[in-house]
Coordinates of C-alpha atoms and ligand atoms in Angstrom, one line a residue:
M1 CA -62.2 70.0 -29.3
R2 CA -62.8 69.6 -32.6
T3 CA -59.4 70.4 -35.1
V4 CA -59.8 71.5 -38.4
P5 CA -56.5 71.6 -40.5
N6 CA -54.6 75.0 -40.8
V7 CA -55.2 75.2 -45.4
R8 CA -52.9 77.8 -45.0
S9 CA -49.7 77.0 -43.3
K10 CA -47.2 75.3 -43.8
L11 CA -47.4 72.8 -40.8
F12 CA -50.3 72.1 -42.7
R13 CA -48.8 71.8 -46.8
N14 CA -45.9 69.7 -45.3
A15 CA -48.8 67.6 -43.7
V16 CA -50.7 66.7 -46.7
V17 CA -47.6 65.8 -48.3
A18 CA -45.6 63.1 -45.8
G19 CA -49.1 62.0 -45.0
A20 CA -49.6 61.2 -49.3
V21 CA -46.5 59.7 -49.3
T22 CA -46.4 57.1 -46.4
A23 CA -45.7 54.0 -47.6
V24 CA -42.7 55.2 -50.0
A25 CA -39.5 54.8 -49.1
A26 CA -38.2 56.6 -45.5
A27 CA -35.6 58.4 -47.3
T28 CA -38.2 60.8 -49.8
V29 CA -40.2 60.8 -46.5
A30 CA -37.0 63.1 -45.2
V31 CA -36.6 65.0 -48.2
L32 CA -40.5 65.7 -48.5
S33 CA -40.6 67.4 -45.2
A34 CA -37.3 69.5 -45.2
P35 CA -39.1 72.8 -45.6
A36 CA -40.0 72.4 -41.7
A37 CA -36.7 73.2 -40.7
Q38 CA -36.8 77.0 -42.2
A39 CA -39.9 77.6 -39.9
A40 CA -40.7 80.6 -38.0
T41 CA -39.1 79.5 -34.8
T42 CA -41.2 83.3 -32.5
L43 CA -44.8 82.7 -32.1
A44 CA -45.2 86.5 -34.0
G45 CA -43.4 84.5 -36.9
A46 CA -45.0 81.8 -37.5
A47 CA -48.6 84.1 -37.3
Q48 CA -47.2 85.9 -40.0
E49 CA -46.7 83.5 -42.5
S50 CA -51.2 83.3 -42.6
G51 CA -50.9 86.9 -42.5
R52 CA -51.8 86.8 -38.6
Y53 CA -50.3 88.1 -35.1
Y54 CA -50.0 86.2 -32.7
G55 CA -50.3 89.2 -29.8
T56 CA -50.1 89.8 -25.5
A57 CA -51.3 91.9 -22.8
V58 CA -48.8 94.3 -21.8
A59 CA -48.2 96.0 -18.3
A60 CA -46.3 99.2 -17.8
G61 CA -44.7 98.2 -14.2
R62 CA -43.1 94.7 -16.1
L63 CA -41.5 97.1 -18.8
S64 CA -38.5 97.4 -16.7
D65 CA -38.0 92.9 -15.5
S66 CA -36.1 92.1 -18.5
T67 CA -37.0 88.9 -19.2
Y68 CA -40.8 89.8 -19.9
V69 CA -39.1 92.2 -22.2
G70 CA -36.9 89.7 -24.3
I71 CA -39.4 87.7 -24.7
L72 CA -42.2 90.5 -25.3
N73 CA -40.2 91.8 -27.8
R74 CA -38.7 88.1 -29.3
E75 CA -42.0 86.7 -29.9
F76 CA -44.8 89.0 -29.9
D77 CA -45.8 91.8 -32.9
M78 CA -49.6 93.1 -31.1
V79 CA -50.0 94.8 -27.7
T80 CA -52.7 95.3 -25.8
A81 CA -51.8 97.4 -22.5
E82 CA -53.8 94.8 -19.6
N83 CA -55.1 98.0 -17.5
E84 CA -53.2 101.4 -18.5
M85 CA -55.8 102.2 -21.6
K86 CA -59.0 101.9 -19.6
L87 CA -61.3 104.5 -18.3
D88 CA -59.7 104.8 -14.7
A89 CA -56.5 104.9 -15.6
T90 CA -56.8 107.3 -18.7
E91 CA -59.9 109.7 -17.5
P92 CA -58.9 109.4 -13.5
N93 CA -60.7 112.9 -13.2
Q94 CA -63.7 113.7 -15.5
N95 CA -61.9 116.0 -17.9
Q96 CA -58.2 115.5 -17.5
F97 CA -56.5 112.8 -19.1
T98 CA -53.9 110.8 -18.6
F99 CA -51.7 109.1 -21.1
T100 CA -48.1 109.0 -19.4
N101 CA -48.5 104.9 -18.1
A102 CA -50.2 104.0 -22.0
D103 CA -47.5 106.0 -24.1
R104 CA -44.6 104.2 -22.4
I105 CA -46.9 100.7 -23.0
V106 CA -47.7 101.8 -27.1
N107 CA -44.6 103.7 -27.3
H108 CA -42.7 100.9 -26.5
A109 CA -44.7 98.4 -29.0
I110 CA -44.2 100.9 -31.8
G111 CA -40.4 101.4 -31.0
Q112 CA -40.3 97.9 -31.6
G113 CA -42.4 97.4 -34.6
K114 CA -44.9 96.1 -33.2
R115 CA -48.7 96.3 -33.6
V116 CA -51.7 97.5 -30.8
R117 CA -54.9 96.8 -30.0
G118 CA -56.7 99.8 -27.4
H119 CA -58.8 98.4 -25.1
T120 CA -61.0 99.8 -23.8
L121 CA -63.2 102.5 -24.2
A122 CA -66.5 102.1 -23.4
W123 CA -66.5 99.3 -20.4
H124 CA -68.8 99.0 -17.3
S125 CA -66.3 98.1 -15.0
Q126 CA -62.4 99.8 -14.4
Q127 CA -64.3 102.8 -14.7
P128 CA -63.2 106.5 -12.9
G129 CA -64.9 107.0 -9.6
W130 CA -66.2 110.2 -10.9
M131 CA -68.0 107.9 -13.8
Q132 CA -69.5 105.3 -11.8
R133 CA -70.9 107.6 -9.5
M134 CA -73.0 109.3 -13.1
E135 CA -76.6 108.6 -14.8
G136 CA -78.5 109.6 -17.7
S137 CA -77.4 112.1 -20.4
A138 CA -75.4 113.7 -18.6
L139 CA -72.9 109.9 -18.4
R140 CA -73.3 109.1 -22.1
Q141 CA -71.8 112.6 -23.0
A142 CA -69.1 112.5 -20.8
M143 CA -69.1 108.3 -22.4
L144 CA -68.3 109.8 -25.9
N145 CA -66.1 112.9 -24.8
H146 CA -63.8 110.0 -22.9
I147 CA -64.1 108.5 -25.9
T148 CA -63.4 111.1 -28.8
R149 CA -60.5 112.0 -26.3
V150 CA -58.6 108.7 -26.4
A151 CA -59.2 107.7 -30.0
T152 CA -58.2 111.2 -30.5
Y153 CA -54.9 111.2 -28.9
Y154 CA -53.9 108.1 -30.4
R155 CA -55.5 108.3 -33.8
G156 CA -52.4 106.9 -36.0
K157 CA -51.0 104.6 -34.2
I158 CA -54.0 101.5 -32.9
Y159 CA -54.7 98.9 -35.0
A160 CA -58.1 98.2 -33.3
W161 CA -60.2 99.6 -30.5
D162 CA -62.2 97.8 -28.3
V163 CA -64.9 100.5 -28.3
V164 CA -67.1 98.0 -26.7
N165 CA -66.5 95.6 -23.6
E166 CA -68.8 93.4 -22.1
A167 CA -71.9 94.7 -22.2
F168 CA -74.3 91.6 -22.1
E169 CA -75.3 89.8 -19.8
D170 CA -74.2 85.9 -18.1
G171 CA -76.0 82.5 -18.3
S172 CA -79.5 82.7 -20.6
S173 CA -81.4 85.5 -20.4
G174 CA -79.5 87.4 -23.6
A175 CA -80.2 90.7 -22.9
R176 CA -77.2 93.3 -22.4
R177 CA -75.7 93.8 -18.9
N178 CA -77.9 96.4 -17.1
S179 CA -75.0 99.2 -16.2
N180 CA -75.0 102.4 -16.0
L181 CA -74.0 102.8 -20.0
Q182 CA -76.9 100.8 -20.5
R183 CA -79.3 102.9 -18.7
T184 CA -78.7 105.7 -20.9
G185 CA -80.2 104.4 -23.7
N186 CA -80.4 101.4 -25.9
D187 CA -78.1 102.8 -28.4
W188 CA -75.9 103.6 -26.3
I189 CA -73.2 101.3 -28.4
E190 CA -73.9 102.5 -31.6
A191 CA -73.3 105.5 -30.2
A192 CA -69.6 104.7 -29.4
F193 CA -69.3 103.2 -32.1
R194 CA -70.0 106.9 -34.4
A195 CA -67.6 108.6 -31.7
A196 CA -64.8 106.4 -31.9
R197 CA -64.8 106.2 -36.3
S198 CA -65.6 110.6 -36.5
A199 CA -62.5 110.6 -33.9
D200 CA -59.4 107.4 -35.4
P201 CA -61.6 106.8 -39.2
G202 CA -57.7 104.6 -39.4
A203 CA -58.9 101.7 -37.0
K204 CA -60.6 99.0 -37.3
L205 CA -63.6 98.8 -34.3
C206 CA -64.5 96.0 -32.2
Y207 CA -66.8 94.3 -29.8
N208 CA -65.2 92.8 -27.0
D209 CA -67.0 90.2 -24.6
Y210 CA -66.6 86.5 -23.1
N211 CA -68.1 83.5 -22.6
T212 CA -69.6 84.0 -26.1
D213 CA -67.1 81.5 -27.5
N214 CA -70.3 77.9 -27.2
W215 CA -72.2 78.8 -30.4
S216 CA -75.3 77.8 -28.7
H217 CA -75.2 80.1 -25.8
A218 CA -77.8 83.0 -25.8
K219 CA -74.8 85.1 -24.8
T220 CA -72.8 84.2 -28.4
Q221 CA -76.5 84.5 -29.9
A222 CA -76.5 87.5 -28.4
V223 CA -73.5 89.7 -29.6
Y224 CA -74.1 88.0 -33.0
R225 CA -77.8 90.2 -33.8
M226 CA -75.9 93.1 -32.7
V227 CA -73.4 92.6 -34.7
Q228 CA -75.9 91.3 -37.8
D229 CA -77.9 94.7 -36.9
F230 CA -74.8 96.5 -37.5
K231 CA -73.8 95.9 -39.8
S232 CA -77.6 95.9 -41.5
R233 CA -77.8 99.4 -40.5
G234 CA -74.1 100.7 -41.1
V235 CA -73.2 101.1 -37.6
P236 CA -69.4 101.0 -38.3
I237 CA -68.3 97.5 -36.6
D238 CA -65.1 96.4 -37.6
C239 CA -64.8 93.3 -35.7
V240 CA -65.4 91.2 -32.8
G241 CA -63.1 90.4 -29.7
F242 CA -63.5 86.8 -28.1
Q243 CA -61.6 86.8 -24.7
A244 CA -61.3 83.4 -24.6
H245 CA -60.7 83.1 -20.5
F246 CA -60.5 78.9 -20.6
N247 CA -60.3 77.0 -18.0
S248 CA -61.6 73.7 -16.2
G249 CA -65.4 74.9 -16.0
N250 CA -65.1 77.1 -18.7
P251 CA -63.4 74.5 -21.5
V252 CA -62.7 75.7 -25.0
P253 CA -65.9 74.3 -26.7
S254 CA -66.2 72.0 -29.3
N255 CA -67.6 74.2 -31.8
Y256 CA -65.8 77.2 -31.4
H257 CA -64.7 76.8 -35.4
T258 CA -68.0 77.2 -36.3
T259 CA -68.7 80.5 -33.2
L260 CA -65.3 82.4 -35.1
Q261 CA -66.9 80.9 -38.8
N262 CA -70.5 82.2 -38.4
F263 CA -69.3 85.8 -37.0
A264 CA -66.9 86.2 -40.1
N265 CA -69.6 85.8 -41.7
L266 CA -71.4 88.6 -41.1
G267 CA -68.5 90.6 -42.6
V268 CA -66.7 91.5 -39.4
D269 CA -62.3 90.1 -38.7
V270 CA -62.7 88.1 -35.5
Q271 CA -59.7 88.1 -33.0
I272 CA -59.6 86.5 -30.0
T273 CA -58.0 88.8 -27.7
E274 CA -57.8 87.9 -23.6
L275 CA -56.1 84.5 -24.0
D276 CA -55.4 82.0 -21.5
I277 CA -56.1 78.5 -20.3
E278 CA -55.4 77.3 -17.4
G279 CA -54.3 74.1 -16.4
S280 CA -50.4 72.5 -17.5
G281 CA -48.7 69.9 -19.3
T282 CA -50.1 68.0 -22.3
T283 CA -53.6 68.8 -20.9
Q284 CA -52.8 73.0 -21.0
A285 CA -51.3 72.0 -24.7
D286 CA -54.3 70.6 -26.0
Q287 CA -56.5 73.5 -25.8
Y288 CA -54.2 76.2 -27.1
R289 CA -53.3 73.9 -29.9
G290 CA -57.9 73.5 -30.8
V291 CA -58.0 77.1 -30.0
T292 CA -55.1 78.1 -32.2
Q293 CA -56.3 76.0 -35.3
A294 CA -59.9 77.0 -35.3
C295 CA -58.8 80.5 -35.5
L296 CA -56.6 79.4 -38.5
A297 CA -59.2 77.8 -39.9
V298 CA -61.5 80.8 -40.5
T299 CA -60.0 83.1 -42.5
R300 CA -60.9 86.6 -40.7
C301 CA -59.6 85.5 -38.0
T302 CA -56.5 87.6 -37.9
G303 CA -54.9 87.4 -34.7
I304 CA -54.2 86.2 -31.6
T305 CA -53.3 87.7 -28.2
V306 CA -52.7 85.9 -25.4
W307 CA -53.7 87.7 -22.0
G308 CA -49.9 87.9 -20.1
I309 CA -46.9 86.0 -20.9
R310 CA -45.4 84.4 -17.6
D311 CA -47.9 83.2 -15.7
T312 CA -46.5 85.0 -13.2
D313 CA -47.9 88.4 -14.8
S314 CA -51.4 86.9 -15.4
W315 CA -54.2 88.2 -13.8
R316 CA -55.2 85.1 -11.8
A317 CA -51.8 83.6 -11.6
S318 CA -52.7 80.5 -9.6
G319 CA -53.8 78.7 -12.6
T320 CA -50.8 78.4 -13.9
P321 CA -52.7 80.0 -18.1
L322 CA -50.1 81.2 -20.4
L323 CA -47.5 79.8 -22.1
F324 CA -44.2 81.3 -20.3
D325 CA -43.8 79.3 -16.8
G326 CA -43.0 82.0 -14.0
S327 CA -39.0 81.1 -15.1
G328 CA -39.5 82.6 -18.5
N329 CA -39.4 79.3 -19.7
K330 CA -41.1 78.4 -22.9
K331 CA -44.3 76.0 -21.3
P332 CA -45.7 72.4 -23.1
A333 CA -48.8 74.9 -24.9
Y334 CA -46.2 77.0 -26.5
H335 CA -44.4 74.6 -28.4
A336 CA -48.5 72.6 -29.2
V337 CA -49.1 76.6 -30.0
L338 CA -45.6 77.0 -32.6
A339 CA -45.6 73.6 -34.4
A340 CA -50.0 74.4 -35.3
L341 CA -49.3 78.0 -36.3
G342 CA -46.5 76.6 -39.2
G343 CA -43.3 77.3 -36.5
T344 CA -41.0 74.7 -35.5
T345 CA -37.9 74.8 -32.5
T346 CA -37.0 71.7 -33.9
T347 CA -36.9 69.5 -37.3
G348 CA -38.2 66.6 -38.1
P349 CA -36.6 63.5 -38.8
T350 CA -34.2 63.8 -41.5
T351 CA -32.5 60.6 -41.2
P352 CA -33.8 56.6 -40.9
P353 CA -35.6 56.3 -37.6
V354 CA -33.3 53.2 -36.1
T355 CA -29.8 55.3 -33.5
T356 CA -26.6 52.6 -32.8
T357 CA -25.8 54.2 -29.3
T358 CA -22.3 52.9 -27.6
P359 CA -22.3 53.2 -23.4
P360 CA -19.2 51.2 -21.8
T361 CA -21.8 48.5 -20.8
G362 CA -22.8 47.5 -24.6
S363 CA -24.5 48.4 -26.8
C364 CA -28.5 47.9 -28.5
T365 CA -30.2 48.8 -31.9
A366 CA -34.4 50.0 -31.2
T367 CA -35.5 49.0 -34.9
Y368 CA -38.6 50.7 -36.3
S369 CA -41.6 49.0 -38.0
E370 CA -45.0 50.9 -39.5
G371 CA -47.9 49.4 -38.0
Q372 CA -51.2 49.3 -39.1
K373 CA -52.5 53.3 -39.8
W374 CA -55.9 54.9 -39.8
S375 CA -56.8 58.3 -40.8
D376 CA -56.6 59.9 -37.4
R377 CA -53.6 57.4 -35.8
F378 CA -50.9 54.8 -36.4
N379 CA -49.2 52.2 -34.6
G380 CA -45.7 52.2 -34.9
N381 CA -43.9 48.7 -33.3
V382 CA -39.9 48.8 -31.8
T383 CA -37.7 45.9 -32.2
V384 CA -34.3 45.6 -29.7
S385 CA -31.6 43.9 -29.8
G386 CA -28.3 43.8 -28.7
T387 CA -29.7 43.6 -24.6
N388 CA -32.0 42.5 -22.3
N389 CA -31.4 46.1 -20.5
W390 CA -32.7 49.1 -22.8
V391 CA -34.5 51.9 -22.9
V392 CA -35.1 53.3 -25.9
T393 CA -36.7 56.8 -26.0
V394 CA -39.4 58.0 -28.5
T395 CA -39.2 60.8 -29.8
L396 CA -43.0 62.2 -32.0
S397 CA -42.8 65.5 -33.5
S398 CA -45.6 67.6 -32.1
P399 CA -48.5 67.9 -32.6
Q400 CA -48.5 64.7 -32.2
R401 CA -49.5 62.2 -29.1
I402 CA -48.4 58.0 -28.7
I403 CA -52.1 57.4 -27.2
A404 CA -51.7 53.7 -26.2
T405 CA -48.9 51.3 -25.6
W406 CA -48.3 47.4 -24.9
N407 CA -45.2 45.0 -24.1
T408 CA -43.3 48.2 -22.0
S409 CA -44.5 50.5 -18.9
P410 CA -43.0 53.9 -20.4
T411 CA -42.2 56.6 -18.8
W412 CA -42.9 60.7 -20.1
D413 CA -40.7 64.3 -20.5
S414 CA -43.4 67.1 -19.7
T415 CA -43.6 68.2 -23.1
G416 CA -45.0 64.7 -23.7
L417 CA -43.7 63.6 -27.0
V418 CA -40.5 61.9 -25.5
M419 CA -41.5 59.0 -24.5
T420 CA -38.9 56.4 -22.6
A421 CA -39.0 52.4 -23.2
R422 CA -38.3 50.0 -20.5
P423 CA -38.6 46.2 -20.5
N424 CA -41.8 45.3 -19.1
G425 CA -41.1 41.1 -19.2
N426 CA -42.9 41.1 -22.6
G427 CA -39.0 40.4 -24.8
N428 CA -37.3 42.5 -26.3
S429 CA -40.4 44.4 -29.2
F430 CA -43.1 46.7 -27.9
G431 CA -45.5 48.8 -29.7
F432 CA -47.7 52.5 -29.7
T433 CA -50.8 54.2 -31.4
V434 CA -50.0 57.9 -32.2
Q435 CA -52.6 60.2 -32.7
H436 CA -50.7 61.7 -35.8
G437 CA -52.7 65.3 -35.2
G438 CA -52.2 65.4 -39.4
N439 CA -48.4 64.6 -38.8
W440 CA -47.2 61.3 -40.1
S441 CA -43.3 61.7 -39.8
W442 CA -42.6 58.6 -38.0
P443 CA -40.6 58.4 -34.4
R444 CA -37.0 59.5 -34.0
L445 CA -35.9 56.6 -31.6
S446 CA -33.0 55.6 -30.0
C447 CA -31.2 52.9 -27.7
R448 CA -29.4 52.8 -24.5
V449 CA -28.4 50.7 -22.3
G450 CA -29.8 51.1 -18.5
Ligands
G3I1 O1 -52.4 99.0 -9.3 C1 -53.0 98.6 -8.3 C2 -51.7 98.7 -6.8 O2 -51.5 99.8 -6.7 C3 -52.9 98.6 -5.9 O3 -53.0 98.0 -4.8 C4 -53.2 97.2 -6.2 C5 -55.0 96.6 -5.1 O4 -55.4 96.1 -5.4 O5 -54.9 97.1 -7.5 C6 -54.0 97.8 -8.4 O6 -54.6 97.3 -9.3 C7 -55.3 96.1 -9.7 C8 -54.6 96.1 -11.1 O7 -55.8 94.8 -12.0 C9 -53.4 96.0 -11.4 O8 -53.0 95.0 -10.9 C10 -56.1 96.9 -10.0 O9 -56.4 95.8 -8.4 C11 -57.4 95.1 -11.0 O10 -58.3 94.9 -10.5 C12 -56.4 94.8 -11.7 O11 -57.6 93.6 -12.7 C13 -57.4 93.8 -13.6 C14 -59.1 93.5 -14.2 O12 -59.3 93.1 -15.4 C15 -59.6 94.9 -14.2 O13 -61.7 93.8 -13.6 C16 -56.1 92.6 -14.1 O14 -55.0 93.0 -13.7 C17 -56.6 93.0 -15.9 O15 -56.1 92.0 -16.2 C18 -58.3 92.6 -16.1 O16 -58.0 92.1 -17.3 C19 -59.4 91.8 -18.2 C20 -60.1 92.8 -19.4 O17 -59.2 93.9 -19.5 C21 -61.1 92.1 -19.0 N1 -61.7 91.3 -20.2 C22 -61.5 90.4 -18.5 C23 -60.1 90.3 -18.3 C24 -59.3 89.6 -16.8 O18 -60.4 89.8 -15.6

């Protein structure tokens, strides 16, 4: 994943400052790093620092789960109904509209000062049975009626509508998906956008799709050409949503930032609308960080929504693709996202990185010295005195990662930020290489007798 600096984030500002002064005394570095201590401590708070939102999909059935609601209220400032605003939910019988479950979500969000993305007004999937059986002009009329009724009901309450969802084929054809809506005529998408604009003129109107993340893919190119055409002809489109459902078979592409930027250059906002990444640990955290940085690097990338809160809430729970585990604990991916957004849950080193502890059986001291530096990484050396039976803990500051070690056989904690080093027969000093990701802070050390 290509990483790109967020020129607007506190993190990047701090990193630039810290990077510029690595040659000066550690005490000076500590002073210049101090603003990080005031950084936001939630996803929404950190996203707001750069004028963006951080959202989640919400299921009405989980609003009675206090752990779920606690995380929702604390961490997110944008809400998408996971299923409750879809066609089968809101118009189960033709011209009989029901908004009970959607309202539970919308009212909860608005009551908590959050905004709402409307998902979705026109889609080949999750159509009610009566609509699935329709074709032609009757279906076109039914679709327009649905859009008008739903968007009018929620007029003024929705930040952005996913007006049309998933209208293009996967694969190399670049064609429209062959659906009953497509068979009503190729202009069905622009007709949908016009109806939505009339019904809810204040909302942003988005086209939303998946497998549109890789700039070189035919589907991405096809959607791009449609948006370009709509903009040139005055079809009312304001934004493009990138669902961003990733896994090992469909990883975050290295040109993701290029894709987002090229769409933004058409004069639309771009948003990551259904983010989830299967995996765990630092691998998953790295991918989440990359997606976050790609959005932050594009001025018109206005926000990110993850597709659920805890892994167990996910439509693909077995892939543990979200930011909180089943118990509601923050995962490494959460910390990676928060740090990339410029927020923090821990402060950087504010004292010289030399710490001595005195356990009952003796004491030891670990002393850090700088090694060679490169643009993307630096070496650190640790010398231990006091005992041959030492255990040194090396704590990094996100997004740093240790990518090599020598003269020790380390173990790691689950975040990948804390390395525990012990002697491996090569004496009382060891070293490591830190890939700094823009954060030049010295690692913090502590030593105990093992
Ligand atoms: O609520 C019923 C339950 O009563 C019934 O017993 C059960 C039996 O199948 O189904 C339950 O409904 C399921 C619903 O999720 C709620 O859990 C549906 O079957 C199931 O199809 C539905 O799946 C949703 C899927 O869209 C449908 O296409 C997922 O929750 C939802 O996360 C997923 O979201 C989509 C986005 O809208 C568009 N982009 C892709 C994304 C992931 O597929």
